[in-house]
Short mmCIF file of C-alpha atoms in Angstrom, two decimals:
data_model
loop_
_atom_site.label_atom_id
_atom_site.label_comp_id
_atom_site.label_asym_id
_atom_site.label_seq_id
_atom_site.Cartn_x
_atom_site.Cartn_y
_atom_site.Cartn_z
CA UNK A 133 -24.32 46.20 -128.26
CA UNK A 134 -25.58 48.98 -129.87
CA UNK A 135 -24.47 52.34 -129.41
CA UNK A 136 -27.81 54.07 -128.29
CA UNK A 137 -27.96 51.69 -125.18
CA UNK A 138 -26.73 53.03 -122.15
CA UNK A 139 -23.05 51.98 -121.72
CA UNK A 140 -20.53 52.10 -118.57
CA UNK A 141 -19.71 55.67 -119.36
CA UNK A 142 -23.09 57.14 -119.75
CA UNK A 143 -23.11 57.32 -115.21
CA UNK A 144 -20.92 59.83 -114.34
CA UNK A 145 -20.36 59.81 -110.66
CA UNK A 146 -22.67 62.33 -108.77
CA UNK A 147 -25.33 62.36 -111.26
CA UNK A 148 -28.80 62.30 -109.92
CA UNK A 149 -31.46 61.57 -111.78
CA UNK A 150 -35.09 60.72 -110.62
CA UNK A 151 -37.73 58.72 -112.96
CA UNK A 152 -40.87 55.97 -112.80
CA UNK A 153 -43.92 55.88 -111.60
CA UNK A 154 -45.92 52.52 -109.96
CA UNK A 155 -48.99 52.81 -108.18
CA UNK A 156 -48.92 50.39 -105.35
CA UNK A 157 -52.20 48.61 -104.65
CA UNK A 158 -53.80 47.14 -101.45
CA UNK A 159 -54.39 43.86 -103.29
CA UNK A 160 -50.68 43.72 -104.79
CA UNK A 161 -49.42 43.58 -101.43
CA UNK A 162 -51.57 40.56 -99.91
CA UNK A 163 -51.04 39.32 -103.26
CA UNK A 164 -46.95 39.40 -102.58
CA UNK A 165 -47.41 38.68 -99.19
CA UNK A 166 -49.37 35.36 -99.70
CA UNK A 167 -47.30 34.02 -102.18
CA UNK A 168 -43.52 35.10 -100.29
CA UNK A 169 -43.67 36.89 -96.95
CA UNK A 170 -47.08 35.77 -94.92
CA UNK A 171 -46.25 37.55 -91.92
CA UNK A 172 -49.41 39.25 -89.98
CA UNK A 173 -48.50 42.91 -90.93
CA UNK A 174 -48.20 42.50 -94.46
CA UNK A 175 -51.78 40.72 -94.63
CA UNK A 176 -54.22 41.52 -92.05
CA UNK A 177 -55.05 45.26 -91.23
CA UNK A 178 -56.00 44.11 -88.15
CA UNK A 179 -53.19 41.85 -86.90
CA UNK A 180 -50.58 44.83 -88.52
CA UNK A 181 -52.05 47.43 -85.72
CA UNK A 182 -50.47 46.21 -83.01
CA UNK A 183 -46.97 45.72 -84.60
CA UNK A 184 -43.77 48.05 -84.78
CA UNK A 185 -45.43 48.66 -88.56
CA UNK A 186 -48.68 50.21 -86.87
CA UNK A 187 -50.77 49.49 -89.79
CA UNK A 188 -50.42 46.88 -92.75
CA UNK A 189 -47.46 47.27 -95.17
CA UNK A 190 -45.76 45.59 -97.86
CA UNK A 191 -43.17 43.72 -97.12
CA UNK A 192 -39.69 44.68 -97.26
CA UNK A 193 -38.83 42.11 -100.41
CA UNK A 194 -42.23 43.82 -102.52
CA UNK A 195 -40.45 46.88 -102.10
CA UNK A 196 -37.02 45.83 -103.32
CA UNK A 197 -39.08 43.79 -106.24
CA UNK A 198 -40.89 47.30 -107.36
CA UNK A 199 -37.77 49.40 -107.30
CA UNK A 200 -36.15 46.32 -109.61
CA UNK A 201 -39.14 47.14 -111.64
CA UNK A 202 -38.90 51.23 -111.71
CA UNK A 203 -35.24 50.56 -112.82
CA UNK A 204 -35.74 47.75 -115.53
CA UNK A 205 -38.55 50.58 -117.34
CA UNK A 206 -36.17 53.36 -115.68
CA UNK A 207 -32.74 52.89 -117.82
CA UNK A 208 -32.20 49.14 -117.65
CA UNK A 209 -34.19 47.33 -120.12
CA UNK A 210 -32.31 50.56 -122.09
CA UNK A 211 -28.93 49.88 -121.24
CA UNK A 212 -26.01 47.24 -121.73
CA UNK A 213 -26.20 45.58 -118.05
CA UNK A 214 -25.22 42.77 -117.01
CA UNK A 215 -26.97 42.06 -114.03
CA UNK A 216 -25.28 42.75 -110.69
CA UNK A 217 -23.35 40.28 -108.10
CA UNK A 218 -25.44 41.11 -105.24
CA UNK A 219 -26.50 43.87 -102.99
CA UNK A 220 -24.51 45.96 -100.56
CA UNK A 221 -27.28 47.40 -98.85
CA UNK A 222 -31.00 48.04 -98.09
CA UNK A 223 -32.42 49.87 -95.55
CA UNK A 224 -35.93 49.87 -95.18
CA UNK A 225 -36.95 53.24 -93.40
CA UNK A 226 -41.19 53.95 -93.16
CA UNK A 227 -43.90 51.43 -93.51
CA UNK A 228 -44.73 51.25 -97.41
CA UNK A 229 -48.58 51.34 -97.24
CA UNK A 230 -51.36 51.25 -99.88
CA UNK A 231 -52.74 53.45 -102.31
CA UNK A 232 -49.19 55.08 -102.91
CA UNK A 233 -47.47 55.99 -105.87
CA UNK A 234 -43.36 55.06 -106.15
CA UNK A 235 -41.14 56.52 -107.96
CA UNK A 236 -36.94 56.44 -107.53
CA UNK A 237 -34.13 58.56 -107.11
CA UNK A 238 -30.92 57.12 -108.84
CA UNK A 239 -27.24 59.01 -107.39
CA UNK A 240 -24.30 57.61 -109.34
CA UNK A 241 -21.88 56.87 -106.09
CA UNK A 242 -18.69 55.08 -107.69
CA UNK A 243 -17.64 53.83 -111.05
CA UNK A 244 -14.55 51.33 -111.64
CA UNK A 245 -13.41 49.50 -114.77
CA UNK A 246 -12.92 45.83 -114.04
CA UNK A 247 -9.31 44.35 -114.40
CA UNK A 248 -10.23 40.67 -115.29
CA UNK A 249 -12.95 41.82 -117.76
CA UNK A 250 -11.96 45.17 -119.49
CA UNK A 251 -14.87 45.22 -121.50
CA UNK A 252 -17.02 45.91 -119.09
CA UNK A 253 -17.41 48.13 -115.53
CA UNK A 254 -18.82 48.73 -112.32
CA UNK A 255 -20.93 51.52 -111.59
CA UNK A 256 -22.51 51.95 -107.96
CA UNK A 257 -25.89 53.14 -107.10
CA UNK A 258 -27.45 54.46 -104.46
CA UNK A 259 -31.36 54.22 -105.16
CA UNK A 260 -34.10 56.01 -102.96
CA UNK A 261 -37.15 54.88 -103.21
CA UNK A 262 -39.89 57.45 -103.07
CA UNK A 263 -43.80 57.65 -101.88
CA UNK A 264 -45.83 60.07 -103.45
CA UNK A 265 -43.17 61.83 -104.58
CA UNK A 266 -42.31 62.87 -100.77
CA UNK A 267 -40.90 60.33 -98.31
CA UNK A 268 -38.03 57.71 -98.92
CA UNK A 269 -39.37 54.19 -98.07
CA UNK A 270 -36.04 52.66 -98.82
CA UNK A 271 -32.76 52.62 -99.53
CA UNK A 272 -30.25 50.14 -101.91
CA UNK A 273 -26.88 50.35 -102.66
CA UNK A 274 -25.55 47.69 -105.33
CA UNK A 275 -23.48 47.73 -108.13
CA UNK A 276 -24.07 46.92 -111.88
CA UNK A 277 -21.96 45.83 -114.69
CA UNK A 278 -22.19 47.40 -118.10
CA UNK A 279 -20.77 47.07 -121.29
CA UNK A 280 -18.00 50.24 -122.25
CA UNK A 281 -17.65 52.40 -125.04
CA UNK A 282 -14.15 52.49 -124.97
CA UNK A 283 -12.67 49.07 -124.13
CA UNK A 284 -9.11 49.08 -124.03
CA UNK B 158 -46.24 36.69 -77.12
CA UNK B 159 -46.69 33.05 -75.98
CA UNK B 160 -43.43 31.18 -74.42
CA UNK B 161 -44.57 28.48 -77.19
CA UNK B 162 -43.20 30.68 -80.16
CA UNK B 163 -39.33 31.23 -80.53
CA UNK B 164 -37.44 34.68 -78.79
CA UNK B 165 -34.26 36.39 -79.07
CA UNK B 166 -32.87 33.68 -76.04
CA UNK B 167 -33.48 30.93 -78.67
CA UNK B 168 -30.96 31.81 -81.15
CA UNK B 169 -27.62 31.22 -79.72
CA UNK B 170 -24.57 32.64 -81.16
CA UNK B 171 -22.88 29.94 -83.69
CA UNK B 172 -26.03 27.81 -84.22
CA UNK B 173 -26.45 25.95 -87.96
CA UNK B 174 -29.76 24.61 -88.97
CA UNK B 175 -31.20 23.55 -92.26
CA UNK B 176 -34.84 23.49 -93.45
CA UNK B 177 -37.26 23.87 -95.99
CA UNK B 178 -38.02 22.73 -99.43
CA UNK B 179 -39.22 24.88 -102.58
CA UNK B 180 -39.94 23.33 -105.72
CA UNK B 181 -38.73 26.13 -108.14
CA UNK B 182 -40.21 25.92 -111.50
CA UNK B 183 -39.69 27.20 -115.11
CA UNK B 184 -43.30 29.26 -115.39
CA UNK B 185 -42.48 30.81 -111.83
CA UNK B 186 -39.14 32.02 -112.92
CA UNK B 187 -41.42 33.59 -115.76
CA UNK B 188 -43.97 34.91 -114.26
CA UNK B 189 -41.93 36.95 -111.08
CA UNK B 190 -39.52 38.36 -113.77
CA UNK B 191 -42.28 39.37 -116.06
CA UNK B 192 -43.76 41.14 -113.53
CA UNK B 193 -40.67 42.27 -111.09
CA UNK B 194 -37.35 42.13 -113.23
CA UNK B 195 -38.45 42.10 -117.40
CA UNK B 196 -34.49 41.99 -118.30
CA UNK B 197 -33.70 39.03 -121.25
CA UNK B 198 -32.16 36.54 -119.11
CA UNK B 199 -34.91 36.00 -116.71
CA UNK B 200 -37.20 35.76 -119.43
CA UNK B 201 -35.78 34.08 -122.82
CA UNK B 202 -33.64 31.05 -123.19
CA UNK B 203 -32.31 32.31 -126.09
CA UNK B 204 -31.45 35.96 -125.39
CA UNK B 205 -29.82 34.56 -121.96
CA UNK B 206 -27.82 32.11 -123.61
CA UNK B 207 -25.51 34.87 -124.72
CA UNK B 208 -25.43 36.62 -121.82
CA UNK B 209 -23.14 35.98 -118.04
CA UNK B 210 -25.82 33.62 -117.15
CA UNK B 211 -24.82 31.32 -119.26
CA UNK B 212 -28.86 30.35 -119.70
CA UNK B 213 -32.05 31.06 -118.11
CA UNK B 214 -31.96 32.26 -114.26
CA UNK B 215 -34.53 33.12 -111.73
CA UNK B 216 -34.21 36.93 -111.11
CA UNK B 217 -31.77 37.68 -107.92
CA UNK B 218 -34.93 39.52 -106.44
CA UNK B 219 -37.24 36.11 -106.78
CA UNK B 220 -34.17 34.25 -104.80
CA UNK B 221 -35.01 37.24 -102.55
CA UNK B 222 -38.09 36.49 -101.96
CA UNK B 223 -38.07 32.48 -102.28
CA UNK B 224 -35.58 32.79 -99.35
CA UNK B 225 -38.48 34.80 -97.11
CA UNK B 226 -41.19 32.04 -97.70
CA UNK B 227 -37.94 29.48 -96.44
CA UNK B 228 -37.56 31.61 -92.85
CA UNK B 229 -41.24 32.63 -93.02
CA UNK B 230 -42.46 28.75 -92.86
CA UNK B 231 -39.34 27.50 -91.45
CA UNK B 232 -39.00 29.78 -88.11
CA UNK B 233 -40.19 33.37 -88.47
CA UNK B 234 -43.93 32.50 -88.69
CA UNK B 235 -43.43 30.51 -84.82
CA UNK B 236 -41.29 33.01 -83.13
CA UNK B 237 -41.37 36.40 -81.76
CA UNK B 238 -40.10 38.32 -85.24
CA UNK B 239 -41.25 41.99 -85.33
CA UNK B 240 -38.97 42.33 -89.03
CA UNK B 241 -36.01 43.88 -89.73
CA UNK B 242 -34.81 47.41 -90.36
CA UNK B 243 -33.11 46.27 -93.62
CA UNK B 244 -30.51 44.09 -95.23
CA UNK B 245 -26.64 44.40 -94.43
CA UNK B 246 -25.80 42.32 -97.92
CA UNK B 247 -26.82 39.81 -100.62
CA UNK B 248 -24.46 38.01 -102.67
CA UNK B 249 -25.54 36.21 -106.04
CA UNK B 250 -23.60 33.44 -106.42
CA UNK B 251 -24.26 31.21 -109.19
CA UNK B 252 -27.50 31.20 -111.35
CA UNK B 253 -30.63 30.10 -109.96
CA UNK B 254 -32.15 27.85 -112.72
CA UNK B 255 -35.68 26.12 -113.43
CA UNK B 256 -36.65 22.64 -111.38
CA UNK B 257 -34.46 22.92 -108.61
CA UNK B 258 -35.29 22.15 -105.14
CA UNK B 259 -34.64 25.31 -102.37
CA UNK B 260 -33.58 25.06 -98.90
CA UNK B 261 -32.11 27.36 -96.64
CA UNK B 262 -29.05 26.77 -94.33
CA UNK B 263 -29.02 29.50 -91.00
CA UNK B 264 -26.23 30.34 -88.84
CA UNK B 265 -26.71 32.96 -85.71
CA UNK B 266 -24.11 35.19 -86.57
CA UNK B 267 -24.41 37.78 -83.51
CA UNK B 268 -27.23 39.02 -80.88
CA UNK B 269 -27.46 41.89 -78.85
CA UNK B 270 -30.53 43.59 -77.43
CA UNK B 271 -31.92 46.44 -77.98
CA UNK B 272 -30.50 49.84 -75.96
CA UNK B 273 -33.59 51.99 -76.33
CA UNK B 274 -36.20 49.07 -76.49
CA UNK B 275 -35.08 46.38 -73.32
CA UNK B 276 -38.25 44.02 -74.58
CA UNK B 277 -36.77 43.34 -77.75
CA UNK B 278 -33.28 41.74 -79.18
CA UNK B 279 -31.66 41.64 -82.60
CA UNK B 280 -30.01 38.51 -83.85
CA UNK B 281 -27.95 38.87 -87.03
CA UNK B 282 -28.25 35.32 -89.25
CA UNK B 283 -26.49 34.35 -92.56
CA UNK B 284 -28.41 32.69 -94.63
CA UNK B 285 -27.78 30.67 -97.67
CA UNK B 286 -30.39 29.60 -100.21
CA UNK B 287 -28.72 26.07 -101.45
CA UNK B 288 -30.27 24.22 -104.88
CA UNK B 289 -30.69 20.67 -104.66
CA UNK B 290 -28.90 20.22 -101.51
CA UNK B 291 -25.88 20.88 -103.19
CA UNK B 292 -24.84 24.52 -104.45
CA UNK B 293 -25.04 27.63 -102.79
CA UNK B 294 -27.31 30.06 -105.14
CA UNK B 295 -26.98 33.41 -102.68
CA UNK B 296 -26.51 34.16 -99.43
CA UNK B 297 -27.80 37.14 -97.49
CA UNK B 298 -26.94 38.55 -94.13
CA UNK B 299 -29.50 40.55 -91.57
CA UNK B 300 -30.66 41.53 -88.94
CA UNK B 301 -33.81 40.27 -87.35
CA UNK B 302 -36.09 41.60 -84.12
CA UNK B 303 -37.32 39.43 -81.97
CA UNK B 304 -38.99 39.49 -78.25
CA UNK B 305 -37.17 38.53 -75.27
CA UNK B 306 -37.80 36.31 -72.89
CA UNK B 307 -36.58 38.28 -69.82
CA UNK B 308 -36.85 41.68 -70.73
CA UNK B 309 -35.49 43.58 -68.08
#
């Protein structure tokens, strides 16, 4: 691992940063929605009226798969990770609707060597993921393994 | 909401069922991470070889998603569901690789209806995505909306 990636000790705890930008298209979300969450209100404008949603919306899992996106061209595909072991959170808090543009709000919560793999640590995330650079449509918390600088 | 399709009184508390079959292939794996998750070990065999994943793997986010086509055609699409506010955790637990065969494995976890909304009840499921009817890929925990039968 080179030394210009992004190691372990390059997300120091409180840091906030905020980057990306992914236009979010009527057609990308029936085209999600088809292939891996065909419920009314994430294909039919009509059928999504009457629904808690008021209105069609992507679903939940195209929003999680976007933000995976924003942070792969964000600092990832830049970075020594290793992938993470799962996901502590998401909350998904307005309807994410067509036409909008998404961008993300990184805050560096925790960071933690690991014991049974010194070479590498823990840093968690909380990621915000913004419409039109004004409302948060959702929330993750997860952590991700990098490579360190300085392994013992 | 027709009494045909399932409510919030037909998921009782410590119920398993199994369903579902998803034919997982090499090109899909591709295609989802090339558009959702570009990192080298959803996308190379070679750059994952040398990497935790031991190999090519399905990003966690496709799992994600593969899992909501499972409840979607397996339950959600005949009952009541109105969504869910979000995600309480996902765990990945062993690499999801090409040309395996998805299923899903549910347990009702807890229920309680709703304070502010009497018409409606949340059930909270576990859910494990299992490959080849053998190995537990990921699990994921939430909580789902769903009518009631005898709203007060």
């Amino acid at each position: 691992m080179t030394d210009a990636l992004l190691h372990f000790e390059d997300f120091p705890v409180g840091e906030v940063v905020t980057y990306g930008s992914y236009k979010l298209t009527r057609e990308a979300i029936l085209a999600f929605a088809r292939e891996y969450d065909p419920q009314p209100f994430h294909l039919d404008e009509e059928a999504a009226k009457d629904t808690l949603l008021s209105g069609l919306a992507a679903s939940g899992w195209h929003a999680c798969a976007i933000l995976m996106r924003l942070n792969c061209d964000g600092f990832l595909s830049n970075s020594t990770s290793m992938g993470a072991p799962g996901i502590d959170e998401v909350k998904w808090l307005a309807p994410l609707r067509p036409d909008v543009t998404l961008s993300v709000r990184r805050t560096a919560l925790e960071a933690r060597t690991s014991k049974s793999r010194p070479e590498l640590g823990f840093v968690k995330f909380l990621f915000e993921l913004i419409a039109d650079e004004k409302a948060v449509v959702a929330t993750q918390v997860c952590s991700i393994m990098f490579g360190r600088r300085q392994a013992p």
